[in-house]
């Protein structure tokens, strides 16, 4: 049994695209909640929300694109680092 555990130094570091991925996740969740809220009147047989509320649902796609851009940015930086070390 081990007495001491080693911490992963990479886990505490923030990568080049991590901010975009986190922001994309938050924006995606906001869009998902907006989608659930705007779909509720359809099932509850109440008056639907105005069209602006449906536009907020588009944040799901925006969040996904932000997160994908962060992942691609991180991949590009790692590829550049790997090429320069060879």
mmCIF file of N, CA and C in Angstrom:
data_model
loop_
_atom_site.group_PDB
_atom_site.id
_atom_site.type_symbol
_atom_site.label_atom_id
_atom_site.label_comp_id
_atom_site.label_asym_id
_atom_site.label_seq_id
_atom_site.Cartn_x
_atom_site.Cartn_y
_atom_site.Cartn_z
ATOM 1 N N UNK A 1 0.838 -1.175 0.000
ATOM 2 C CA UNK A 1 0.000 0.000 0.000
ATOM 3 C C UNK A 1 0.884 1.240 0.000
ATOM 4 N N UNK A 2 0.480 2.231 -0.774
ATOM 5 C CA UNK A 2 1.262 3.448 -0.868
ATOM 6 C C UNK A 2 0.915 4.417 0.253
ATOM 7 N N UNK A 3 1.955 5.060 0.786
ATOM 8 C CA UNK A 3 1.725 6.086 1.790
ATOM 9 C C UNK A 3 1.521 7.447 1.148
ATOM 10 N N UNK A 4 2.291 7.684 0.091
ATOM 11 C CA UNK A 4 2.237 8.993 -0.548
ATOM 12 C C UNK A 4 1.715 8.837 -1.970
ATOM 13 N N UNK A 5 0.802 9.709 -2.352
ATOM 14 C CA UNK A 5 0.326 9.708 -3.728
ATOM 15 C C UNK A 5 0.906 10.915 -4.440
ATOM 16 N N UNK A 6 1.240 10.720 -5.681
ATOM 17 C CA UNK A 6 1.795 11.811 -6.463
ATOM 18 C C UNK A 6 0.654 12.491 -7.210
ATOM 19 N N UNK A 7 0.694 13.806 -7.194
ATOM 20 C CA UNK A 7 -0.324 14.547 -7.933
ATOM 21 C C UNK A 7 0.123 14.706 -9.368
ATOM 22 N N UNK A 8 -0.830 14.704 -10.237
ATOM 23 C CA UNK A 8 -0.546 14.887 -11.647
ATOM 24 C C UNK A 8 -0.375 16.377 -11.910
ATOM 25 N N UNK A 9 0.818 16.798 -12.299
ATOM 26 C CA UNK A 9 1.080 18.209 -12.495
ATOM 27 C C UNK A 9 0.310 18.759 -13.693
ATOM 28 N N UNK A 10 0.012 17.934 -14.695
ATOM 29 C CA UNK A 10 -0.734 18.390 -15.866
ATOM 30 C C UNK A 10 -2.201 18.661 -15.521
ATOM 31 N N UNK A 11 -2.731 17.996 -14.535
ATOM 32 C CA UNK A 11 -4.141 18.175 -14.184
ATOM 33 C C UNK A 11 -4.395 19.568 -13.623
ATOM 34 N N UNK A 12 -3.412 20.158 -12.966
ATOM 35 C CA UNK A 12 -3.619 21.475 -12.379
ATOM 36 C C UNK A 12 -3.326 22.599 -13.366
ATOM 37 N N UNK A 13 -2.632 22.290 -14.459
ATOM 38 C CA UNK A 13 -2.325 23.309 -15.454
ATOM 39 C C UNK A 13 -3.512 23.531 -16.377
ATOM 40 N N UNK A 14 -3.629 24.757 -16.850
ATOM 41 C CA UNK A 14 -4.690 25.079 -17.787
ATOM 42 C C UNK A 14 -4.113 25.080 -19.190
ATOM 43 N N UNK A 15 -4.722 24.308 -20.070
ATOM 44 C CA UNK A 15 -4.244 24.192 -21.433
ATOM 45 C C UNK A 15 -4.676 25.376 -22.286
ATOM 46 N N UNK A 16 -4.197 25.435 -23.512
ATOM 47 C CA UNK A 16 -4.479 26.576 -24.381
ATOM 48 C C UNK A 16 -5.943 26.728 -24.778
ATOM 49 N N UNK A 17 -6.712 25.657 -24.835
ATOM 50 C CA UNK A 17 -8.107 25.772 -25.238
ATOM 51 C C UNK A 17 -9.093 25.510 -24.124
ATOM 52 N N UNK A 18 -8.590 25.370 -22.899
ATOM 53 C CA UNK A 18 -9.466 25.001 -21.782
ATOM 54 C C UNK A 18 -10.524 26.056 -21.475
ATOM 55 N N UNK A 19 -10.165 27.322 -21.607
ATOM 56 C CA UNK A 19 -11.125 28.386 -21.337
ATOM 57 C C UNK A 19 -12.295 28.356 -22.304
ATOM 58 N N UNK A 20 -11.981 28.100 -23.579
ATOM 59 C CA UNK A 20 -13.046 28.013 -24.573
ATOM 60 C C UNK A 20 -13.949 26.815 -24.312
ATOM 61 N N UNK A 21 -13.360 25.713 -23.897
ATOM 62 C CA UNK A 21 -14.159 24.513 -23.621
ATOM 63 C C UNK A 21 -15.085 24.751 -22.430
ATOM 64 N N UNK A 22 -14.572 25.374 -21.386
ATOM 65 C CA UNK A 22 -15.408 25.664 -20.213
ATOM 66 C C UNK A 22 -16.524 26.645 -20.551
ATOM 67 N N UNK A 23 -16.173 27.713 -21.281
ATOM 68 C CA UNK A 23 -17.186 28.692 -21.667
ATOM 69 C C UNK A 23 -18.233 28.048 -22.579
ATOM 70 N N UNK A 24 -17.778 27.200 -23.499
ATOM 71 C CA UNK A 24 -18.707 26.508 -24.384
ATOM 72 C C UNK A 24 -19.653 25.606 -23.620
ATOM 73 N N UNK A 25 -19.142 24.941 -22.599
ATOM 74 C CA UNK A 25 -19.997 24.083 -21.775
ATOM 75 C C UNK A 25 -21.055 24.873 -21.037
ATOM 76 N N UNK A 26 -20.677 26.020 -20.515
ATOM 77 C CA UNK A 26 -21.640 26.857 -19.789
ATOM 78 C C UNK A 26 -22.704 27.394 -20.737
ATOM 79 N N UNK A 27 -22.277 27.876 -21.911
ATOM 80 C CA UNK A 27 -23.228 28.414 -22.888
ATOM 81 C C UNK A 27 -24.157 27.304 -23.378
ATOM 82 N N UNK A 28 -23.617 26.105 -23.566
ATOM 83 C CA UNK A 28 -24.437 24.976 -23.998
ATOM 84 C C UNK A 28 -25.501 24.647 -22.959
ATOM 85 N N UNK A 29 -25.126 24.642 -21.685
ATOM 86 C CA UNK A 29 -26.086 24.330 -20.617
ATOM 87 C C UNK A 29 -27.177 25.401 -20.553
ATOM 88 N N UNK A 30 -26.805 26.659 -20.722
ATOM 89 C CA UNK A 30 -27.814 27.736 -20.732
ATOM 90 C C UNK A 30 -28.791 27.521 -21.884
ATOM 91 N N UNK A 31 -28.268 27.160 -23.052
ATOM 92 C CA UNK A 31 -29.139 26.887 -24.191
ATOM 93 C C UNK A 31 -30.019 25.674 -23.975
ATOM 94 N N UNK A 32 -29.480 24.648 -23.322
ATOM 95 C CA UNK A 32 -30.278 23.450 -23.053
ATOM 96 C C UNK A 32 -31.415 23.750 -22.084
ATOM 97 N N UNK A 33 -31.131 24.529 -21.055
ATOM 98 C CA UNK A 33 -32.187 24.908 -20.109
ATOM 99 C C UNK A 33 -33.239 25.764 -20.816
ATOM 100 N N UNK A 34 -32.797 26.673 -21.669
ATOM 101 C CA UNK A 34 -33.745 27.500 -22.422
ATOM 102 C C UNK A 34 -34.616 26.637 -23.334
ATOM 103 N N UNK A 35 -34.034 25.600 -23.906
ATOM 104 C CA UNK A 35 -34.813 24.702 -24.755
ATOM 105 C C UNK A 35 -35.879 23.981 -23.946
ATOM 106 N N UNK A 36 -35.508 23.498 -22.772
ATOM 107 C CA UNK A 36 -36.498 22.826 -21.920
ATOM 108 C C UNK A 36 -37.622 23.770 -21.508
ATOM 109 N N UNK A 37 -37.251 25.008 -21.189
ATOM 110 C CA UNK A 37 -38.256 25.983 -20.755
ATOM 111 C C UNK A 37 -39.190 26.349 -21.906
ATOM 112 N N UNK A 38 -38.641 26.528 -23.092
ATOM 113 C CA UNK A 38 -39.494 26.922 -24.215
ATOM 114 C C UNK A 38 -40.343 25.770 -24.739
ATOM 115 N N UNK A 39 -39.941 24.544 -24.494
ATOM 116 C CA UNK A 39 -40.735 23.403 -24.932
ATOM 117 C C UNK A 39 -41.839 23.058 -23.928
ATOM 118 N N UNK A 40 -41.714 23.489 -22.700
ATOM 119 C CA UNK A 40 -42.693 23.162 -21.664
ATOM 120 C C UNK A 40 -44.116 23.603 -22.010
ATOM 121 N N UNK A 41 -44.320 24.808 -22.551
ATOM 122 C CA UNK A 41 -45.709 25.202 -22.887
ATOM 123 C C UNK A 41 -46.363 24.297 -23.936
ATOM 124 N N UNK A 42 -45.577 23.670 -24.768
ATOM 125 C CA UNK A 42 -46.161 22.774 -25.765
ATOM 126 C C UNK A 42 -46.784 21.549 -25.105
ATOM 127 N N UNK A 43 -46.154 21.083 -24.034
ATOM 128 C CA UNK A 43 -46.670 19.909 -23.328
ATOM 129 C C UNK A 43 -47.707 20.268 -22.274
ATOM 130 N N UNK A 44 -47.649 21.503 -21.787
ATOM 131 C CA UNK A 44 -48.588 21.942 -20.755
ATOM 132 C C UNK A 44 -49.819 22.620 -21.338
ATOM 133 N N UNK A 45 -49.877 22.732 -22.658
ATOM 134 C CA UNK A 45 -51.003 23.340 -23.373
ATOM 135 C C UNK A 45 -51.274 24.761 -22.901
ATOM 136 N N UNK A 46 -50.210 25.544 -22.773
ATOM 137 C CA UNK A 46 -50.332 26.955 -22.423
ATOM 138 C C UNK A 46 -49.862 27.789 -23.606
ATOM 139 N N UNK A 47 -49.922 29.098 -23.466
ATOM 140 C CA UNK A 47 -49.476 29.987 -24.541
ATOM 141 C C UNK A 47 -47.960 29.857 -24.723
ATOM 142 N N UNK A 48 -47.508 29.778 -25.964
ATOM 143 C CA UNK A 48 -46.061 29.662 -26.185
ATOM 144 C C UNK A 48 -45.340 30.970 -25.888
ATOM 145 N N UNK A 49 -44.049 30.862 -25.690
ATOM 146 C CA UNK A 49 -43.221 32.035 -25.438
ATOM 147 C C UNK A 49 -43.020 32.817 -26.736
ATOM 148 N N UNK A 50 -42.605 34.082 -26.638
ATOM 149 C CA UNK A 50 -42.344 34.864 -27.853
ATOM 150 C C UNK A 50 -41.137 34.298 -28.617
ATOM 151 N N UNK A 51 -41.004 34.658 -29.880
ATOM 152 C CA UNK A 51 -39.902 34.114 -30.699
ATOM 153 C C UNK A 51 -38.508 34.390 -30.139
ATOM 154 N N UNK A 52 -38.361 35.453 -29.373
ATOM 155 C CA UNK A 52 -37.049 35.750 -28.795
ATOM 156 C C UNK A 52 -36.600 34.616 -27.877
ATOM 157 N N UNK A 53 -37.525 34.018 -27.178
ATOM 158 C CA UNK A 53 -37.183 32.917 -26.280
ATOM 159 C C UNK A 53 -36.651 31.722 -27.063
ATOM 160 N N UNK A 54 -37.175 31.509 -28.252
ATOM 161 C CA UNK A 54 -36.678 30.406 -29.073
ATOM 162 C C UNK A 54 -35.292 30.710 -29.626
ATOM 163 N N UNK A 55 -34.989 31.989 -29.803
ATOM 164 C CA UNK A 55 -33.653 32.370 -30.262
ATOM 165 C C UNK A 55 -32.589 32.037 -29.209
ATOM 166 N N UNK A 56 -32.969 32.115 -27.935
ATOM 167 C CA UNK A 56 -32.019 31.777 -26.863
ATOM 168 C C UNK A 56 -31.637 30.296 -26.936
ATOM 169 N N UNK A 57 -32.507 29.473 -27.479
ATOM 170 C CA UNK A 57 -32.205 28.042 -27.619
ATOM 171 C C UNK A 57 -31.014 27.804 -28.541
ATOM 172 N N UNK A 58 -30.748 28.756 -29.407
ATOM 173 C CA UNK A 58 -29.619 28.613 -30.323
ATOM 174 C C UNK A 58 -28.281 28.653 -29.600
ATOM 175 N N UNK A 59 -28.301 29.015 -28.328
ATOM 176 C CA UNK A 59 -27.058 29.019 -27.554
ATOM 177 C C UNK A 59 -26.477 27.615 -27.413
ATOM 178 N N UNK A 60 -27.309 26.592 -27.559
ATOM 179 C CA UNK A 60 -26.770 25.224 -27.515
ATOM 180 C C UNK A 60 -25.751 25.033 -28.629
ATOM 181 N N UNK A 61 -26.100 25.452 -29.827
ATOM 182 C CA UNK A 61 -25.182 25.322 -30.954
ATOM 183 C C UNK A 61 -23.951 26.195 -30.795
ATOM 184 N N UNK A 62 -24.140 27.408 -30.294
ATOM 185 C CA UNK A 62 -23.016 28.316 -30.077
ATOM 186 C C UNK A 62 -22.057 27.731 -29.041
ATOM 187 N N UNK A 63 -22.610 27.170 -27.976
ATOM 188 C CA UNK A 63 -21.767 26.547 -26.949
ATOM 189 C C UNK A 63 -21.000 25.358 -27.487
ATOM 190 N N UNK A 64 -21.655 24.564 -28.319
ATOM 191 C CA UNK A 64 -20.978 23.423 -28.924
ATOM 192 C C UNK A 64 -19.828 23.895 -29.808
ATOM 193 N N UNK A 65 -20.058 24.940 -30.592
ATOM 194 C CA UNK A 65 -18.997 25.459 -31.455
ATOM 195 C C UNK A 65 -17.835 26.042 -30.649
ATOM 196 N N UNK A 66 -18.144 26.722 -29.551
ATOM 197 C CA UNK A 66 -17.084 27.244 -28.689
ATOM 198 C C UNK A 66 -16.225 26.119 -28.113
ATOM 199 N N UNK A 67 -16.887 25.089 -27.619
ATOM 200 C CA UNK A 67 -16.151 23.960 -27.048
ATOM 201 C C UNK A 67 -15.319 23.252 -28.115
ATOM 202 N N UNK A 68 -15.877 23.084 -29.303
ATOM 203 C CA UNK A 68 -15.128 22.443 -30.388
ATOM 204 C C UNK A 68 -13.924 23.293 -30.781
ATOM 205 N N UNK A 69 -14.082 24.616 -30.799
ATOM 206 C CA UNK A 69 -12.959 25.494 -31.113
ATOM 207 C C UNK A 69 -11.862 25.371 -30.057
ATOM 208 N N UNK A 70 -12.247 25.244 -28.799
ATOM 209 C CA UNK A 70 -11.258 25.059 -27.736
ATOM 210 C C UNK A 70 -10.503 23.757 -27.871
ATOM 211 N N UNK A 71 -11.215 22.697 -28.228
ATOM 212 C CA UNK A 71 -10.555 21.393 -28.423
ATOM 213 C C UNK A 71 -9.586 21.472 -29.596
ATOM 214 N N UNK A 72 -10.029 22.074 -30.697
ATOM 215 C CA UNK A 72 -9.156 22.183 -31.865
ATOM 216 C C UNK A 72 -7.946 23.067 -31.589
ATOM 217 N N UNK A 73 -8.122 24.107 -30.787
ATOM 218 C CA UNK A 73 -6.995 24.958 -30.419
ATOM 219 C C UNK A 73 -5.978 24.178 -29.599
ATOM 220 N N UNK A 74 -6.460 23.384 -28.656
ATOM 221 C CA UNK A 74 -5.557 22.561 -27.852
ATOM 222 C C UNK A 74 -4.819 21.534 -28.694
ATOM 223 N N UNK A 75 -5.517 20.932 -29.648
ATOM 224 C CA UNK A 75 -4.887 19.950 -30.534
ATOM 225 C C UNK A 75 -3.809 20.615 -31.374
ATOM 226 N N UNK A 76 -4.103 21.806 -31.894
ATOM 227 C CA UNK A 76 -3.127 22.506 -32.735
ATOM 228 C C UNK A 76 -1.864 22.857 -31.953
ATOM 229 N N UNK A 77 -2.028 23.294 -30.723
ATOM 230 C CA UNK A 77 -0.864 23.644 -29.901
ATOM 231 C C UNK A 77 -0.038 22.395 -29.593
ATOM 232 N N UNK A 78 -0.698 21.289 -29.286
ATOM 233 C CA UNK A 78 0.036 20.055 -29.007
ATOM 234 C C UNK A 78 0.759 19.538 -30.239
ATOM 235 N N UNK A 79 0.144 19.672 -31.402
ATOM 236 C CA UNK A 79 0.800 19.234 -32.639
ATOM 237 C C UNK A 79 2.030 20.089 -32.925
ATOM 238 N N UNK A 80 1.914 21.426 -32.726
ATOM 239 C CA UNK A 80 3.066 22.300 -32.928
ATOM 240 C C UNK A 80 4.201 21.955 -31.972
ATOM 241 N N UNK A 81 3.847 21.669 -30.720
ATOM 242 C CA UNK A 81 4.868 21.317 -29.736
ATOM 243 C C UNK A 81 5.542 19.998 -30.093
ATOM 244 N N UNK A 82 4.765 19.035 -30.590
ATOM 245 C CA UNK A 82 5.334 17.744 -30.960
ATOM 246 C C UNK A 82 6.250 17.886 -32.180
ATOM 247 N N UNK A 83 5.846 18.706 -33.133
ATOM 248 C CA UNK A 83 6.694 18.907 -34.318
ATOM 249 C C UNK A 83 7.991 19.626 -33.984
ATOM 250 N N UNK A 84 7.924 20.595 -33.053
ATOM 251 C CA UNK A 84 9.135 21.342 -32.722
ATOM 252 C C UNK A 84 10.110 20.519 -31.888
ATOM 253 N N UNK A 85 9.611 19.504 -31.199
ATOM 254 C CA UNK A 85 10.504 18.678 -30.366
ATOM 255 C C UNK A 85 11.200 17.596 -31.189
ATOM 256 N N UNK A 86 10.730 17.339 -32.386
ATOM 257 C CA UNK A 86 11.339 16.292 -33.207
ATOM 258 C C UNK A 86 12.519 16.806 -33.962
#
